[in-house]
Amino acid sequence: MAEKKDYYELLGVQKNASTDVLKKAYRQLALQHHPDRNPGSKEAEEKFKEITEAYEVLSDPEKRKIYDQYGHAGFGPQGFDWRQDFSRVQMDFSDIFGDMFENFFSDFGRAGYGGRTSAAGRHTRGSDLEYRMSVSLKEAAAGAEKHINISRYDECPACKGTGSKTGKSERAVCSACKGRGQVVKSQGFFTLAQTCPSCKGEGRIISDPCPNCRGTGRVRTNMHRIAVKVPAGIEHGSSLRLKGQGDAGVSGGVRGDLYITIFVEKDRLFERRNSDILCEVPVTSTQAILGDEIEVPTLTGKVKMRIPSGMQTGSILRLRNQGMPRIAGYGKGDQLVKIRVVVPDRLSRQEKALYQQIKDTENPDTFPEIKKFKSNL
Ligand SMILES: [Zn+2]
Ligand SMILES: [Zn+2]
């Protein structure tokens, strides 16, 4: 596969483009490259997929954050699965296009993904959904409760999910698909086995459909708020399963699940090494020479730490139990404090005189690094 193009470049927008600018850019390109407008063009189809993927990521603040930080790698080794995510952006599309392509999107987005029909062909399980959530390293360390808003299908309140207006209708076999739930359809140049539009894949037609949900038993909810408990010690790329929080099933079928994929943001101070945390701390040359008590930041606040005399730059000291919680085991990892010896960039007259005095008396053989270097010459 060719190397993936930059999402911002694909949409022809600046890195700091606002949501409105993104939407306008995408709308213009999508209208131009939409497969229905370019029948038979493989190139238009590819282009359409690319810009749709770019828009899908950049229009979602969470995903955009992940993309800005990790690039395409943020979406796993397989990259972004546009098919999988397609169903979830239908609402955004109808917002963009009005009813223009509604049919295309709703059929295409759901084809081959999600619902399974039971043997009776009546109750279809709702689709599983995926949400990508970023958490800070501190949140990953301490655990967190976060709230997300998702768009999903919920049980229709008017018919309580049955799809029937009266609640006692008989279901006749759908004539459009002869009960198979699928029809082969060509739209533009796509030829796909699609969910039957008459029975919505159920294979049966309800005789008195509920007007609120057109007999499907479910309605779309935007911005459904869900609390997500992020366990302490969670790792980048791991996934949480929220059972029964996906799409509602058709005609009272079982709900799908919601998968939360976790992205741990990079931290400016701390670097994770499994359950240990590495933090580089600058100390002055005299602190390193004489030893001192210094203040060290940890994931849970500052602590005082004794550094012995003669610390070399790059040496690592260990603060026990100040690392990440071990999610599978017990306790915590350690914090590794990497010492970096720094020197001043300006000196007072008095300091200069004192350093000069030290320089005149110091013995190069008492510097282990210099000794080692000399012996290697
Ligand atoms: Zn209903
Ligand atoms: Zn049908």
Short mmCIF file of C-alpha atoms and ligand atoms in Angstrom, two decimals:
data_model
loop_
_atom_site.label_atom_id
_atom_site.label_comp_id
_atom_site.label_asym_id
_atom_site.label_seq_id
_atom_site.Cartn_x
_atom_site.Cartn_y
_atom_site.Cartn_z
CA MET A 1 0.00 0.00 0.00
CA ALA A 2 1.17 3.48 -0.76
CA GLU A 3 2.16 5.70 2.11
CA LYS A 4 -0.77 7.44 3.71
CA LYS A 5 -1.27 11.08 2.91
CA ASP A 6 -1.48 13.77 5.51
CA TYR A 7 -5.11 14.39 6.49
CA TYR A 8 -4.71 18.16 6.48
CA GLU A 9 -3.14 18.07 3.03
CA LEU A 10 -5.90 15.83 1.72
CA LEU A 11 -8.51 18.36 2.74
CA GLY A 12 -6.33 21.29 1.72
CA VAL A 13 -6.57 23.03 5.06
CA GLN A 14 -4.16 24.47 7.61
CA LYS A 15 -3.17 22.53 10.72
CA ASN A 16 -5.15 24.93 12.87
CA ALA A 17 -8.29 24.88 10.69
CA SER A 18 -11.54 25.35 12.59
CA THR A 19 -14.38 22.84 12.47
CA ASP A 20 -16.26 25.08 10.07
CA VAL A 21 -13.35 25.34 7.69
CA LEU A 22 -12.90 21.56 7.78
CA LYS A 23 -16.55 20.98 7.07
CA LYS A 24 -16.59 23.38 4.14
CA ALA A 25 -13.43 21.90 2.64
CA TYR A 26 -14.75 18.38 3.03
CA ARG A 27 -18.17 19.20 1.62
CA GLN A 28 -16.67 20.72 -1.50
CA LEU A 29 -14.31 17.79 -2.11
CA ALA A 30 -16.92 15.17 -1.29
CA LEU A 31 -19.40 16.61 -3.75
CA GLN A 32 -16.71 16.59 -6.39
CA HIS A 33 -15.48 13.03 -5.79
CA HIS A 34 -18.66 11.31 -4.69
CA PRO A 35 -18.96 7.92 -6.46
CA ASP A 36 -22.49 8.73 -7.60
CA ARG A 37 -21.14 11.69 -9.51
CA ASN A 38 -18.23 9.73 -10.99
CA PRO A 39 -19.73 6.43 -12.03
CA GLY A 40 -17.11 3.79 -12.75
CA SER A 41 -14.16 5.86 -11.59
CA LYS A 42 -11.91 3.86 -9.26
CA GLU A 43 -9.86 7.00 -8.75
CA ALA A 44 -12.84 9.01 -7.50
CA GLU A 45 -13.80 6.20 -5.17
CA GLU A 46 -10.31 6.11 -3.66
CA LYS A 47 -10.20 9.86 -3.35
CA PHE A 48 -13.63 9.89 -1.77
CA LYS A 49 -12.57 7.30 0.79
CA GLU A 50 -9.40 9.23 1.58
CA ILE A 51 -11.07 12.56 2.17
CA THR A 52 -13.88 10.93 4.12
CA GLU A 53 -11.37 9.24 6.37
CA ALA A 54 -9.50 12.52 6.83
CA TYR A 55 -12.68 14.35 7.68
CA GLU A 56 -13.87 11.63 10.01
CA VAL A 57 -10.68 11.92 12.05
CA LEU A 58 -10.17 15.69 11.98
CA SER A 59 -13.80 16.56 12.74
CA ASP A 60 -13.65 14.58 15.98
CA PRO A 61 -11.68 16.55 18.60
CA GLU A 62 -10.45 13.40 20.38
CA LYS A 63 -9.28 11.73 17.18
CA ARG A 64 -7.75 14.95 15.91
CA LYS A 65 -5.70 15.22 19.09
CA ILE A 66 -4.49 11.66 18.61
CA TYR A 67 -3.67 12.32 14.96
CA ASP A 68 -1.79 15.54 15.77
CA GLN A 69 0.30 13.70 18.32
CA TYR A 70 0.89 10.29 16.74
CA GLY A 71 0.01 10.78 13.08
CA HIS A 72 -1.35 7.75 11.25
CA ALA A 73 0.43 5.49 13.74
CA GLY A 74 -2.09 6.63 16.34
CA PHE A 75 -4.67 4.44 14.70
CA GLY A 76 -2.87 1.13 15.07
CA PRO A 77 -0.78 -1.00 12.75
CA GLN A 78 -3.63 -1.40 10.28
CA GLY A 79 -4.24 2.30 10.30
CA PHE A 80 -7.65 3.77 10.30
CA ASP A 81 -10.49 1.41 9.47
CA TRP A 82 -12.77 3.70 7.55
CA ARG A 83 -15.41 1.05 6.94
CA GLN A 84 -15.76 0.28 10.59
CA ASP A 85 -16.18 3.87 11.51
CA PHE A 86 -18.38 4.79 8.63
CA SER A 87 -21.65 3.90 10.27
CA ARG A 88 -20.97 6.22 13.14
CA VAL A 89 -20.64 9.35 11.07
CA GLN A 90 -23.92 9.20 9.25
CA MET A 91 -25.35 12.00 11.24
CA ASP A 92 -22.47 14.26 10.43
CA PHE A 93 -22.97 13.50 6.78
CA SER A 94 -26.66 14.24 6.73
CA ASP A 95 -25.73 17.46 8.44
CA ILE A 96 -23.37 18.19 5.57
CA PHE A 97 -25.33 16.97 2.59
CA GLY A 98 -28.91 17.19 3.72
CA ASP A 99 -30.83 14.30 2.18
CA MET A 100 -28.79 14.28 -0.97
CA PHE A 101 -26.88 11.08 -0.38
CA GLU A 102 -28.72 9.79 2.61
CA ASN A 103 -29.57 6.53 0.99
CA PHE A 104 -26.06 5.89 -0.16
CA PHE A 105 -24.57 6.51 3.23
CA SER A 106 -27.06 4.60 5.27
CA ASP A 107 -26.90 1.55 3.02
CA PHE A 108 -23.21 1.67 2.48
CA GLY A 109 -22.26 2.39 6.04
CA ARG A 110 -24.14 -0.55 7.42
CA ALA A 111 -23.45 -3.08 4.69
CA GLY A 112 -21.28 -5.92 5.89
CA TYR A 113 -20.68 -4.47 9.30
CA GLY A 114 -22.48 -4.82 12.55
CA GLY A 115 -25.80 -6.53 12.94
CA ARG A 116 -26.24 -10.27 12.93
CA THR A 117 -29.67 -11.62 12.20
CA SER A 118 -30.93 -14.49 14.27
CA ALA A 119 -32.16 -17.68 12.65
CA ALA A 120 -35.74 -16.52 12.93
CA GLY A 121 -34.79 -13.36 11.04
CA ARG A 122 -36.53 -11.19 13.53
CA HIS A 123 -34.25 -9.74 16.13
CA THR A 124 -31.00 -8.33 14.87
CA ARG A 125 -28.22 -7.65 17.34
CA GLY A 126 -27.12 -4.02 17.43
CA SER A 127 -23.70 -3.05 16.08
CA ASP A 128 -20.63 -2.81 18.26
CA LEU A 129 -19.22 0.69 18.36
CA GLU A 130 -15.72 1.92 18.93
CA TYR A 131 -14.67 5.16 20.56
CA ARG A 132 -11.13 6.43 20.73
CA MET A 133 -10.36 8.24 23.93
CA SER A 134 -7.20 10.02 24.95
CA VAL A 135 -6.15 10.28 28.57
CA SER A 136 -3.20 12.07 30.13
CA LEU A 137 -0.39 10.03 31.65
CA LYS A 138 -1.50 11.20 35.10
CA GLU A 139 -5.04 10.00 34.43
CA ALA A 140 -3.64 6.68 33.26
CA ALA A 141 -1.63 6.46 36.49
CA ALA A 142 -4.39 7.41 38.90
CA GLY A 143 -7.37 6.07 37.00
CA ALA A 144 -10.14 8.45 35.98
CA GLU A 145 -13.80 8.75 35.35
CA LYS A 146 -14.41 10.48 32.02
CA HIS A 147 -17.56 11.35 30.17
CA ILE A 148 -17.96 10.87 26.46
CA ASN A 149 -20.76 11.65 24.06
CA ILE A 150 -21.56 9.06 21.45
CA SER A 151 -24.10 8.79 18.71
CA ARG A 152 -25.93 5.47 18.66
CA TYR A 153 -29.23 3.71 18.17
CA ASP A 154 -31.49 3.47 21.19
CA GLU A 155 -34.73 1.63 21.75
CA CYS A 156 -37.67 3.59 20.30
CA PRO A 157 -39.58 5.06 23.23
CA ALA A 158 -42.89 5.08 21.32
CA CYS A 159 -43.10 1.32 20.72
CA LYS A 160 -40.58 0.20 23.38
CA GLY A 161 -38.43 -1.38 20.71
CA THR A 162 -41.03 -3.70 19.21
CA GLY A 163 -41.43 -1.66 16.01
CA SER A 164 -45.15 -2.23 16.11
CA LYS A 165 -47.69 0.55 16.56
CA THR A 166 -50.21 -1.62 18.37
CA GLY A 167 -47.75 -4.02 19.91
CA LYS A 168 -49.48 -7.11 18.49
CA SER A 169 -48.71 -7.16 14.79
CA GLU A 170 -47.88 -10.19 12.68
CA ARG A 171 -44.73 -10.13 10.63
CA ALA A 172 -45.03 -11.14 7.02
CA VAL A 173 -42.08 -12.30 4.93
CA CYS A 174 -40.60 -9.30 3.06
CA SER A 175 -41.39 -9.47 -0.63
CA ALA A 176 -38.48 -7.28 -1.70
CA CYS A 177 -35.82 -9.72 -0.48
CA LYS A 178 -37.96 -12.84 -0.04
CA GLY A 179 -37.00 -12.95 3.59
CA ARG A 180 -33.25 -12.98 2.98
CA GLY A 181 -32.71 -9.54 4.45
CA GLN A 182 -30.31 -8.57 1.67
CA VAL A 183 -30.61 -7.41 -1.89
CA VAL A 184 -27.94 -7.08 -4.55
CA LYS A 185 -27.98 -3.53 -5.66
CA SER A 186 -25.87 -1.32 -7.87
CA GLN A 187 -25.60 2.26 -6.93
CA GLY A 188 -23.30 4.37 -9.01
CA PHE A 189 -20.74 1.74 -9.91
CA PHE A 190 -20.93 -0.07 -6.59
CA THR A 191 -22.45 -3.51 -6.75
CA LEU A 192 -23.01 -4.70 -3.26
CA ALA A 193 -25.09 -7.11 -1.31
CA GLN A 194 -26.92 -4.55 0.71
CA THR A 195 -29.28 -4.59 3.60
CA CYS A 196 -32.78 -4.81 2.18
CA PRO A 197 -34.23 -1.29 2.30
CA SER A 198 -37.80 -2.54 2.69
CA CYS A 199 -37.32 -4.68 5.80
CA LYS A 200 -33.98 -3.15 6.94
CA GLY A 201 -32.40 -6.57 6.89
CA GLU A 202 -34.96 -8.27 9.04
CA GLY A 203 -36.47 -10.41 6.30
CA ARG A 204 -39.90 -9.67 7.63
CA ILE A 205 -42.19 -6.71 7.39
CA ILE A 206 -44.28 -5.44 10.17
CA SER A 207 -47.93 -4.84 9.29
CA ASP A 208 -48.44 -1.81 11.53
CA PRO A 209 -45.07 -0.07 11.76
CA CYS A 210 -44.48 2.39 14.56
CA PRO A 211 -44.36 5.83 12.89
CA ASN A 212 -41.63 7.06 15.22
CA CYS A 213 -39.06 4.44 14.17
CA ARG A 214 -40.61 3.25 10.89
CA GLY A 215 -40.95 -0.20 12.36
CA THR A 216 -37.31 -0.76 13.22
CA GLY A 217 -37.82 -0.46 16.96
CA ARG A 218 -34.91 1.93 17.36
CA VAL A 219 -34.07 5.57 16.85
CA ARG A 220 -30.81 7.45 16.51
CA THR A 221 -29.60 9.33 19.58
CA ASN A 222 -26.91 11.94 19.18
CA MET A 223 -24.70 12.97 22.05
CA HIS A 224 -25.58 10.12 24.36
CA ARG A 225 -23.51 10.70 27.48
CA ILE A 226 -21.67 7.76 28.97
CA ALA A 227 -19.41 7.61 31.99
CA VAL A 228 -16.23 5.63 31.40
CA LYS A 229 -14.14 4.34 34.27
CA VAL A 230 -10.51 4.26 33.22
CA PRO A 231 -8.67 1.82 35.49
CA ALA A 232 -5.40 2.96 37.06
CA GLY A 233 -2.35 1.73 35.15
CA ILE A 234 -4.08 1.41 31.77
CA GLU A 235 -1.76 1.06 28.81
CA HIS A 236 -1.67 2.94 25.54
CA GLY A 237 -3.65 1.11 22.88
CA SER A 238 -5.64 -1.07 25.23
CA SER A 239 -9.36 -1.41 24.87
CA LEU A 240 -12.21 -1.31 27.38
CA ARG A 241 -15.42 -3.14 26.61
CA LEU A 242 -18.68 -1.62 27.79
CA LYS A 243 -21.14 -4.41 27.40
CA GLY A 244 -24.54 -3.45 26.02
CA GLN A 245 -23.58 0.18 25.34
CA GLY A 246 -23.46 -0.15 21.55
CA ASP A 247 -26.34 0.23 19.13
CA ALA A 248 -29.75 -1.08 20.13
CA GLY A 249 -30.80 -4.13 18.12
CA VAL A 250 -33.53 -4.12 15.52
CA SER A 251 -36.99 -5.07 16.81
CA GLY A 252 -35.80 -5.57 20.34
CA GLY A 253 -32.62 -7.48 19.42
CA VAL A 254 -29.70 -7.49 21.88
CA ARG A 255 -27.63 -4.32 22.15
CA GLY A 256 -24.13 -4.29 20.74
CA ASP A 257 -21.11 -3.39 22.86
CA LEU A 258 -19.05 -0.24 23.02
CA TYR A 259 -15.27 -0.55 22.81
CA ILE A 260 -13.19 2.29 24.19
CA THR A 261 -9.68 2.36 22.77
CA ILE A 262 -7.31 4.24 25.04
CA PHE A 263 -4.61 6.59 23.83
CA VAL A 264 -2.24 7.77 26.52
CA GLU A 265 -0.93 11.23 25.72
CA LYS A 266 2.78 11.92 25.85
CA ASP A 267 3.85 13.82 28.92
CA ARG A 268 6.40 16.60 28.96
CA LEU A 269 8.11 15.39 32.14
CA PHE A 270 7.47 11.69 32.42
CA GLU A 271 8.18 8.80 30.12
CA ARG A 272 6.56 5.47 30.74
CA ARG A 273 8.69 2.33 30.79
CA ASN A 274 6.24 -0.48 31.45
CA SER A 275 5.32 0.11 35.07
CA ASP A 276 8.28 2.41 35.74
CA ILE A 277 8.32 6.12 35.06
CA LEU A 278 11.43 7.90 33.86
CA CYS A 279 11.96 11.56 34.65
CA GLU A 280 15.05 13.60 33.89
CA VAL A 281 15.97 16.17 36.53
CA PRO A 282 18.54 18.95 36.08
CA VAL A 283 20.91 19.56 39.01
CA THR A 284 23.64 22.17 39.26
CA SER A 285 27.26 21.11 38.95
CA THR A 286 27.90 21.94 42.63
CA GLN A 287 24.85 19.94 43.74
CA ALA A 288 26.18 17.02 41.75
CA ILE A 289 29.66 17.43 43.21
CA LEU A 290 28.70 17.99 46.84
CA GLY A 291 25.38 16.15 47.03
CA ASP A 292 22.15 17.82 48.08
CA GLU A 293 18.50 17.42 48.77
CA ILE A 294 16.47 18.20 45.66
CA GLU A 295 12.79 18.41 44.82
CA VAL A 296 11.60 15.85 42.30
CA PRO A 297 8.21 15.84 40.56
CA THR A 298 6.29 12.54 40.65
CA LEU A 299 2.96 11.49 39.15
CA THR A 300 1.29 12.33 42.45
CA GLY A 301 3.15 15.51 43.44
CA LYS A 302 6.59 16.67 44.48
CA VAL A 303 8.86 14.71 46.82
CA LYS A 304 12.22 15.54 48.40
CA MET A 305 15.10 13.36 47.36
CA ARG A 306 18.64 13.05 48.66
CA ILE A 307 21.31 12.92 45.98
CA PRO A 308 24.73 11.68 47.02
CA SER A 309 27.95 13.53 46.25
CA GLY A 310 29.79 12.79 43.04
CA MET A 311 26.68 12.24 40.88
CA GLN A 312 27.58 11.86 37.22
CA THR A 313 25.29 13.17 34.54
CA GLY A 314 23.08 10.36 33.24
CA SER A 315 23.09 8.40 36.51
CA ILE A 316 19.76 6.99 37.49
CA LEU A 317 18.33 7.00 41.00
CA ARG A 318 15.27 5.06 41.97
CA LEU A 319 12.23 6.25 43.88
CA ARG A 320 10.43 3.10 45.01
CA ASN A 321 6.70 2.75 44.36
CA GLN A 322 6.34 6.08 42.55
CA GLY A 323 5.70 4.57 39.14
CA MET A 324 2.58 3.30 37.37
CA PRO A 325 0.20 0.91 39.10
CA ARG A 326 0.61 -2.63 37.80
CA ILE A 327 -2.74 -3.37 36.24
CA ALA A 328 -2.46 -7.15 36.36
CA GLY A 329 -0.35 -7.56 39.46
CA TYR A 330 0.15 -5.78 42.73
CA GLY A 331 1.73 -2.54 43.74
CA LYS A 332 3.41 0.05 41.62
CA GLY A 333 6.53 0.40 39.55
CA ASP A 334 9.32 2.81 40.45
CA GLN A 335 10.22 6.27 39.32
CA LEU A 336 13.62 6.44 37.69
CA VAL A 337 15.26 9.81 38.23
CA LYS A 338 17.87 10.54 35.60
CA ILE A 339 20.36 13.15 36.72
CA ARG A 340 21.42 15.78 34.26
CA VAL A 341 24.29 18.02 35.44
CA VAL A 342 23.91 21.56 34.20
CA VAL A 343 26.22 24.59 34.32
CA PRO A 344 25.41 28.30 34.61
CA ASP A 345 25.50 30.52 31.52
CA ARG A 346 26.67 33.57 33.43
CA LEU A 347 28.79 34.12 36.57
CA SER A 348 29.23 36.95 39.02
CA ARG A 349 32.76 38.24 39.53
CA GLN A 350 32.97 36.43 42.84
CA GLU A 351 31.75 33.13 41.40
CA LYS A 352 34.22 33.42 38.57
CA ALA A 353 37.08 33.88 41.01
CA LEU A 354 35.99 30.88 43.06
CA TYR A 355 35.57 28.62 40.03
CA GLN A 356 38.99 29.74 38.81
CA GLN A 357 40.44 28.70 42.13
CA ILE A 358 38.80 25.28 41.86
CA LYS A 359 40.00 24.88 38.31
CA ASP A 360 43.57 25.63 39.32
CA THR A 361 43.50 22.96 42.00
CA GLU A 362 41.32 20.21 40.55
CA ASN A 363 42.85 16.86 39.62
CA PRO A 364 41.59 15.36 36.30
CA ASP A 365 42.21 11.86 37.68
CA THR A 366 39.36 12.33 40.17
CA PHE A 367 36.87 12.56 37.26
CA PRO A 368 35.96 8.94 36.44
CA GLU A 369 34.65 9.84 32.97
CA ILE A 370 37.88 11.64 32.07
CA LYS A 371 39.96 8.78 33.42
CA LYS A 372 37.97 6.27 31.36
CA PHE A 373 38.24 8.44 28.29
CA LYS A 374 42.00 8.81 28.66
CA SER A 375 42.50 5.07 29.09
CA ASN A 376 40.61 4.51 25.83
CA LEU A 377 42.85 6.85 23.88
ZN ZN B 1 -41.07 2.76 17.43
ZN ZN B 2 -36.53 -7.34 2.84
#
